[in-house]
Short mmCIF file of C-alpha atoms and ligand atoms in Angstrom, two decimals:
data_model
loop_
_atom_site.label_atom_id
_atom_site.label_comp_id
_atom_site.label_asym_id
_atom_site.label_seq_id
_atom_site.Cartn_x
_atom_site.Cartn_y
_atom_site.Cartn_z
CA MET A 1 117.93 122.27 87.53
CA ALA A 2 116.15 121.05 90.74
CA GLU A 3 116.24 117.41 91.46
CA VAL A 4 113.01 115.40 92.21
CA LEU A 5 113.13 112.13 94.10
CA VAL A 6 111.10 109.31 92.75
CA TYR A 7 110.56 106.29 94.98
CA VAL A 8 110.66 103.10 92.82
CA ASP A 9 108.09 100.28 93.12
CA HIS A 10 109.74 97.20 91.63
CA VAL A 11 109.51 93.44 91.93
CA ASP A 12 113.03 91.88 91.98
CA GLY A 13 114.30 94.61 89.71
CA ALA A 14 111.25 94.77 87.33
CA VAL A 15 109.93 98.37 87.61
CA ARG A 16 106.15 98.62 87.90
CA LYS A 17 104.32 100.81 85.46
CA PRO A 18 103.18 103.47 88.06
CA THR A 19 106.80 104.29 88.72
CA LEU A 20 107.44 104.97 85.05
CA GLU A 21 104.44 107.28 85.04
CA LEU A 22 105.89 109.15 88.00
CA LEU A 23 109.04 109.70 86.04
CA THR A 24 107.00 111.33 83.28
CA LEU A 25 105.46 113.70 85.88
CA ALA A 26 108.73 114.18 87.72
CA ARG A 27 110.37 115.56 84.45
CA ARG A 28 107.87 118.38 84.48
CA LEU A 29 109.21 119.49 87.88
CA GLY A 30 113.02 118.93 87.55
CA GLU A 31 115.50 116.22 87.04
CA PRO A 32 114.28 112.72 88.30
CA VAL A 33 116.53 110.89 90.85
CA ALA A 34 115.16 107.49 91.45
CA VAL A 35 115.48 105.63 94.78
CA ALA A 36 115.35 101.84 94.30
CA LEU A 37 115.56 99.55 97.44
CA GLY A 38 115.74 95.95 98.18
CA ALA A 39 116.55 92.76 96.15
CA GLY A 40 117.29 93.53 92.53
CA ALA A 41 117.47 97.34 93.03
CA GLU A 42 120.39 97.75 90.67
CA ASN A 43 118.56 95.88 87.90
CA THR A 44 116.00 98.77 87.80
CA ALA A 45 118.51 101.15 86.40
CA SER A 46 118.15 100.60 82.68
CA ALA A 47 114.28 100.90 82.76
CA LEU A 48 114.56 104.02 84.88
CA ALA A 49 117.27 105.59 82.74
CA GLU A 50 115.20 104.98 79.61
CA HIS A 51 112.41 106.86 81.18
CA GLY A 52 114.34 109.87 82.42
CA ALA A 53 116.17 109.14 85.64
CA VAL A 54 119.34 111.09 85.72
CA LYS A 55 120.50 109.15 88.75
CA VAL A 56 119.46 105.86 90.46
CA LEU A 57 120.25 105.58 94.15
CA THR A 58 120.21 101.98 95.21
CA HIS A 59 120.49 100.10 98.46
CA ASP A 60 119.87 96.47 99.43
CA ALA A 61 119.63 94.99 102.89
CA PRO A 62 117.72 92.08 104.43
CA GLU A 63 115.75 94.65 106.53
CA TYR A 64 113.67 95.68 103.49
CA ALA A 65 112.24 92.14 103.14
CA ASP A 66 112.16 91.16 106.82
CA TYR A 67 110.46 94.24 108.28
CA LEU A 68 107.55 96.53 107.40
CA VAL A 69 108.04 100.03 105.97
CA VAL A 70 110.36 101.76 108.41
CA PRO A 71 113.64 100.65 106.82
CA LYS A 72 112.26 102.04 103.49
CA VAL A 73 111.42 105.32 105.18
CA ASP A 74 114.94 105.43 106.63
CA ALA A 75 116.42 104.98 103.23
CA LEU A 76 114.15 107.54 101.46
CA GLN A 77 115.06 109.97 104.21
CA ALA A 78 118.73 109.29 103.61
CA ALA A 79 118.23 110.04 99.87
CA TYR A 80 116.31 113.15 100.74
CA GLU A 81 119.19 114.40 102.87
CA GLN A 82 121.68 113.59 100.18
CA VAL A 83 119.81 115.19 97.30
CA SER A 84 117.77 118.12 98.95
CA PRO A 85 115.14 117.66 96.20
CA ALA A 86 112.46 120.07 95.12
CA ALA A 87 109.85 117.37 95.69
CA VAL A 88 109.51 113.68 96.62
CA LEU A 89 107.20 111.56 94.56
CA VAL A 90 105.83 108.17 95.63
CA PRO A 91 103.39 105.84 93.91
CA SER A 92 99.92 105.85 95.64
CA SER A 93 99.84 102.22 96.82
CA ALA A 94 98.89 101.47 100.45
CA GLU A 95 102.61 100.98 101.20
CA GLY A 96 103.69 104.04 99.21
CA LYS A 97 101.25 106.27 101.10
CA GLU A 98 102.50 104.96 104.42
CA ILE A 99 106.11 105.58 103.44
CA ALA A 100 105.37 109.05 102.08
CA ALA A 101 103.38 110.07 105.28
CA ARG A 102 106.10 108.89 107.62
CA LEU A 103 108.76 110.72 105.53
CA ALA A 104 106.66 113.93 105.53
CA VAL A 105 106.34 113.83 109.33
CA ARG A 106 110.02 113.25 109.76
CA ILE A 107 111.09 116.10 107.47
CA GLY A 108 108.40 118.44 108.75
CA SER A 109 106.82 118.81 105.26
CA GLY A 110 103.31 118.89 103.91
CA ILE A 111 101.94 115.95 101.98
CA ILE A 112 99.42 115.48 99.14
CA THR A 113 98.10 111.99 98.55
CA ASP A 114 96.32 110.48 95.49
CA ALA A 115 97.23 113.21 93.07
CA VAL A 116 96.09 112.51 89.53
CA ASP A 117 98.22 115.19 87.81
CA LEU A 118 101.13 117.42 88.54
CA GLU A 119 102.51 120.56 87.07
CA ALA A 120 105.26 123.00 87.87
CA GLY A 121 104.07 126.22 89.65
CA ASP A 122 105.85 129.49 90.72
CA GLU A 123 105.71 128.38 94.32
CA GLY A 124 106.27 124.69 93.85
CA PRO A 125 104.48 121.71 92.27
CA VAL A 126 100.73 121.98 91.87
CA ALA A 127 98.91 118.74 92.38
CA THR A 128 95.44 117.85 91.01
CA GLN A 129 93.25 115.56 93.03
CA SER A 130 89.98 114.12 92.12
CA ALA A 131 87.27 114.56 94.85
CA PHE A 132 83.72 113.29 95.59
CA ALA A 133 83.88 110.29 93.22
CA ALA A 134 85.48 112.37 90.49
CA SER A 135 82.70 114.99 90.53
CA PHE A 136 85.28 117.68 91.27
CA THR A 137 88.89 118.21 90.74
CA THR A 138 90.99 120.32 93.08
CA LYS A 139 94.44 121.87 92.72
CA SER A 140 96.70 122.31 95.70
CA ARG A 141 100.34 122.82 96.60
CA VAL A 142 102.31 122.10 99.74
CA SER A 143 103.02 125.41 101.62
CA LYS A 144 105.53 123.95 104.19
CA GLY A 145 108.76 122.13 103.60
CA THR A 146 109.60 119.99 100.56
CA PRO A 147 106.43 118.64 98.92
CA VAL A 148 105.80 114.86 99.43
CA ILE A 149 103.29 113.85 96.86
CA THR A 150 101.83 110.35 96.14
CA VAL A 151 100.41 109.86 92.64
CA LYS A 152 97.69 107.35 91.60
CA PRO A 153 98.51 104.82 88.92
CA ASN A 154 97.42 105.66 85.38
CA SER A 155 97.67 109.41 86.03
CA ALA A 156 100.18 110.01 83.25
CA ALA A 157 101.36 108.32 80.08
CA VAL A 158 104.63 106.43 80.21
CA GLU A 159 107.05 108.27 77.94
CA ALA A 160 110.62 107.18 77.07
CA ALA A 161 113.04 110.05 77.61
CA PRO A 162 116.56 108.54 77.82
CA ALA A 163 118.83 109.97 80.48
CA ALA A 164 122.10 108.89 82.22
CA GLY A 165 120.60 106.80 84.96
CA ALA A 166 123.94 106.66 86.75
CA VAL A 167 123.78 104.13 89.56
CA GLU A 168 125.05 105.32 92.97
CA ALA A 169 125.06 103.40 96.21
CA LEU A 170 122.93 105.03 98.86
CA ASN A 171 124.32 105.23 102.36
CA VAL A 172 121.70 104.11 104.80
CA SER A 173 121.91 103.56 108.52
CA PHE A 174 118.73 102.12 109.94
CA SER A 175 116.90 103.77 112.94
CA ASP A 176 116.06 101.86 116.13
CA LYS A 177 112.51 101.63 114.97
CA ALA A 178 113.46 99.95 111.61
CA THR A 179 113.29 96.47 113.06
CA GLY A 180 110.29 97.07 115.29
CA THR A 181 107.72 95.14 113.09
CA LYS A 182 108.97 91.88 111.71
CA VAL A 183 107.39 90.06 108.80
CA THR A 184 106.69 86.57 110.13
CA GLY A 185 105.26 84.87 107.05
CA ARG A 186 104.31 85.36 103.38
CA THR A 187 101.50 83.70 101.35
CA PRO A 188 102.06 84.35 97.67
CA ARG A 189 98.93 85.37 95.86
CA GLU A 190 98.02 82.69 93.37
CA SER A 191 98.82 83.99 89.91
CA THR A 192 95.98 84.23 87.44
CA GLY A 193 98.34 84.84 84.52
CA ARG A 194 96.35 87.91 83.78
CA PRO A 195 97.81 91.44 83.78
CA GLU A 196 97.71 93.56 86.87
CA LEU A 197 94.32 95.43 87.05
CA THR A 198 95.74 98.98 87.42
CA GLU A 199 98.34 98.41 84.62
CA ALA A 200 96.25 96.51 82.11
CA ALA A 201 95.54 97.89 78.65
CA ILE A 202 92.25 96.11 78.58
CA VAL A 203 89.84 95.54 81.62
CA VAL A 204 86.71 93.39 81.45
CA SER A 205 84.52 93.88 84.53
CA GLY A 206 81.49 92.13 85.94
CA GLY A 207 78.74 93.43 88.29
CA ARG A 208 75.66 92.33 90.10
CA GLY A 209 74.17 91.27 86.78
CA VAL A 210 76.68 88.42 86.63
CA ASN A 211 74.67 86.85 89.30
CA GLY A 212 76.97 84.41 91.03
CA ALA A 213 80.68 83.58 91.55
CA GLU A 214 80.47 80.61 89.16
CA ASN A 215 79.27 82.89 86.34
CA PHE A 216 82.44 85.09 86.52
CA ALA A 217 83.95 82.31 84.36
CA ILE A 218 82.29 83.96 81.33
CA ILE A 219 83.87 87.37 82.30
CA GLU A 220 87.22 85.64 82.69
CA ALA A 221 86.75 83.88 79.33
CA LEU A 222 86.23 87.19 77.52
CA ALA A 223 89.13 88.80 79.46
CA ASP A 224 91.38 85.89 78.44
CA SER A 225 90.48 86.13 74.82
CA LEU A 226 91.53 89.76 74.84
CA GLY A 227 94.54 89.38 77.17
CA ALA A 228 92.71 91.54 79.70
CA ALA A 229 92.56 91.98 83.48
CA VAL A 230 89.29 91.24 85.29
CA GLY A 231 87.55 93.84 87.32
CA ALA A 232 84.34 93.77 89.44
CA SER A 233 81.80 96.24 90.91
CA ARG A 234 81.54 96.57 94.66
CA ALA A 235 78.14 94.78 94.49
CA ALA A 236 79.85 91.72 93.02
CA VAL A 237 82.64 91.89 95.45
CA ASP A 238 80.41 92.45 98.45
CA ALA A 239 78.40 89.37 97.38
CA GLY A 240 81.65 87.35 97.55
CA TRP A 241 81.60 86.55 93.91
CA TYR A 242 85.08 88.06 93.22
CA PRO A 243 88.05 89.13 95.35
CA HIS A 244 88.19 92.69 96.84
CA THR A 245 91.52 93.15 95.07
CA ASN A 246 89.66 93.27 91.73
CA GLN A 247 87.08 96.00 92.78
CA VAL A 248 87.11 99.04 90.48
CA GLY A 249 85.80 102.30 91.88
CA GLN A 250 85.97 104.97 94.58
CA THR A 251 86.86 102.38 97.33
CA GLY A 252 88.53 100.05 94.94
CA LYS A 253 91.16 100.54 92.21
CA SER A 254 91.31 103.27 89.66
CA VAL A 255 91.89 101.98 86.14
CA SER A 256 92.48 103.86 82.89
CA PRO A 257 92.87 101.26 80.22
CA GLN A 258 92.60 101.59 76.45
CA LEU A 259 89.42 99.56 76.52
CA TYR A 260 87.04 98.98 79.51
CA ILE A 261 84.23 96.47 79.11
CA ALA A 262 81.45 96.69 81.83
CA SER A 263 79.01 93.78 81.98
CA GLY A 264 76.02 93.80 84.25
CA ILE A 265 77.12 97.03 85.93
CA SER A 266 74.68 99.93 86.33
CA GLY A 267 77.25 102.68 86.39
CA ALA A 268 76.82 104.18 89.89
CA ILE A 269 78.95 107.21 90.54
CA GLN A 270 81.27 105.34 92.87
CA HIS A 271 82.03 102.83 90.08
CA ARG A 272 82.51 105.47 87.47
CA ALA A 273 85.05 107.16 89.78
CA GLY A 274 87.42 104.32 89.12
CA MET A 275 87.02 103.80 85.37
CA GLN A 276 85.64 106.91 83.68
CA THR A 277 89.05 107.98 82.34
CA SER A 278 89.29 104.77 80.30
CA LYS A 279 89.94 105.59 76.66
CA THR A 280 87.09 103.49 75.09
CA ILE A 281 84.22 102.21 77.21
CA VAL A 282 81.86 99.44 76.24
CA ALA A 283 78.91 98.38 78.34
CA ILE A 284 76.64 95.37 78.17
CA ASN A 285 73.41 95.76 80.14
CA LYS A 286 69.88 94.48 79.66
CA ASP A 287 68.41 97.81 80.90
CA SER A 288 68.65 100.53 78.16
CA GLU A 289 68.03 103.18 80.90
CA ALA A 290 71.11 102.04 82.96
CA PRO A 291 73.24 105.18 83.74
CA ILE A 292 76.41 103.48 82.43
CA PHE A 293 75.11 104.08 78.92
CA ASP A 294 75.63 107.82 79.49
CA LEU A 295 79.37 107.46 79.39
CA VAL A 296 79.99 104.60 76.85
CA ASP A 297 81.48 104.80 73.51
CA TYR A 298 79.69 101.60 72.54
CA GLY A 299 76.64 100.17 74.37
CA VAL A 300 75.01 96.82 73.95
CA VAL A 301 71.46 96.43 75.29
CA GLY A 302 71.18 92.64 75.96
CA ASP A 303 71.50 89.87 78.33
CA LEU A 304 75.21 89.44 79.16
CA PHE A 305 74.76 85.66 79.25
CA ASP A 306 73.94 85.87 75.57
CA VAL A 307 76.30 88.69 74.49
CA VAL A 308 79.49 88.04 76.31
CA PRO A 309 80.04 84.31 75.11
CA GLN A 310 79.32 85.46 71.55
CA LEU A 311 81.77 88.32 71.95
CA THR A 312 84.38 85.94 73.29
CA GLU A 313 83.89 83.53 70.31
CA GLU A 314 84.03 86.39 67.86
CA VAL A 315 87.34 87.67 69.39
CA LYS A 316 88.78 84.16 69.25
CA THR A 317 87.73 83.70 65.60
CA ARG A 318 89.14 87.05 64.56
CA LYS A 319 92.38 86.30 66.31
CA GLY A 320 92.55 83.10 64.38
C1 FAD B 1 81.00 105.11 99.96
C2 FAD B 1 80.68 104.19 98.82
C3 FAD B 1 81.73 103.68 98.06
C4 FAD B 1 81.43 102.82 97.04
N1 FAD B 1 82.60 102.36 96.28
C5 FAD B 1 82.36 101.58 95.24
C6 FAD B 1 83.35 101.12 94.40
O1 FAD B 1 84.50 101.36 94.62
N2 FAD B 1 83.01 100.39 93.27
C7 FAD B 1 81.76 100.13 92.95
O2 FAD B 1 81.54 99.43 91.90
N3 FAD B 1 80.77 100.49 93.76
C8 FAD B 1 81.00 101.20 94.82
N4 FAD B 1 79.95 101.59 95.59
C9 FAD B 1 78.63 101.00 95.44
C10 FAD B 1 77.84 101.65 94.33
O3 FAD B 1 77.07 102.68 94.88
C11 FAD B 1 76.90 100.64 93.60
O4 FAD B 1 76.09 100.09 94.62
C12 FAD B 1 77.57 99.50 92.90
O5 FAD B 1 78.54 100.05 91.97
C13 FAD B 1 76.56 98.74 92.18
O6 FAD B 1 77.16 97.63 91.50
P1 FAD B 1 76.62 97.06 90.14
O7 FAD B 1 76.46 98.09 89.08
O8 FAD B 1 77.22 95.79 89.87
O9 FAD B 1 75.03 96.65 90.63
P2 FAD B 1 73.54 97.24 90.23
O10 FAD B 1 73.55 98.72 90.50
O11 FAD B 1 72.67 96.43 90.98
O12 FAD B 1 73.54 97.03 88.75
C14 FAD B 1 73.45 95.79 88.16
C15 FAD B 1 73.20 96.00 86.67
O13 FAD B 1 73.23 94.80 85.98
C16 FAD B 1 72.25 94.79 84.96
N5 FAD B 1 71.91 93.30 84.69
C17 FAD B 1 71.30 92.48 85.54
N6 FAD B 1 71.25 91.30 84.93
C18 FAD B 1 71.79 91.44 83.71
C19 FAD B 1 72.08 90.50 82.66
N7 FAD B 1 71.68 89.26 82.69
N8 FAD B 1 72.63 90.99 81.52
C20 FAD B 1 73.00 92.31 81.44
N9 FAD B 1 72.79 93.21 82.40
C21 FAD B 1 72.20 92.81 83.53
C22 FAD B 1 71.04 95.64 85.63
O14 FAD B 1 70.24 96.07 84.56
C23 FAD B 1 71.89 96.74 86.38
O15 FAD B 1 72.09 97.80 85.59
C24 FAD B 1 80.15 102.43 96.73
C25 FAD B 1 79.10 102.94 97.46
C26 FAD B 1 79.39 103.85 98.58
C27 FAD B 1 78.16 104.39 99.29
#
């Protein structure tokens, strides 16, 4: 059976959810061979094996932390040359897309970015992409070389499928360009203690209706009562009320949680593009005509400053 390379996104050996989703998709195309680089790479093996990796190619070197993406591209290319895979799958983060694009150029292959689904086809993998704020879906395949495909988070369910996950050391020699761009400093993002937006099972978002940075405290309080991540519309982000990293939508992050609660958000098509695949959608809006109500499972017509605190209290009471 053909092998499919899966580039692993991990933090000190803890595999991030989008990589486990990639393994689900990779199994449709062949046998997943994972490539884990950097500190803790070997510790990824058990999670990757549990989700279907037949092999885990690992390599650690200071270059991965000290320089930007080129050392990682060198390593992924080494894995590509070792395995001769049927496809290379990479998570669609900013870094993942840069690594994938550089690899595709080096190996003379076509690339598809931001796929939301993958299936096996007679002439190679067929990728689904979502276009024009999710108004259209397109299907395409790479017609030149080995398909390199980046896949958006939440595009597939994580499924356990135990496999051997045999760890093999990858032989990597870095190119001259690997040390061209040095990392000169790092500022850790302050941890909120909340789950990562794109991986959270519940997302509570606020929009222009929240009417000020200080009022986001009530959105955060509801999120914390539910163990949820906090999202924001672009209007709220552009107003400086919440960080850009929390923006949900076409030019923000795509989320697909079990539960999405939108407060004071009108439901513009660009916002919907980032959340409409959520399993259950709840909206709180004082305008009964707001377009968000067209796609909700439960809608509350009311002032969010009345409704959200009551909801938070009720959740806390029920949780005891
Ligand atoms: C190229 C492009 C890309 C974009 N990308 C994104 C994106 O990624 N994400 C995104 O979100 N937007 C994006 N936008 C912007 C988008 O078009 C909308 O302008 C934006 O989503 C509106 O945000 P909002 O719903 O918070 O604000 P509004 O549309 O102003 O809606 C505010 C809502 O709050 C309600 N409200 C007000 N006060 C209260 C209250 N007290 N209680 C309850 N409800 C209340 C109002 O009834 C209203 O429905 C993009 C636009 C463009 C052109």
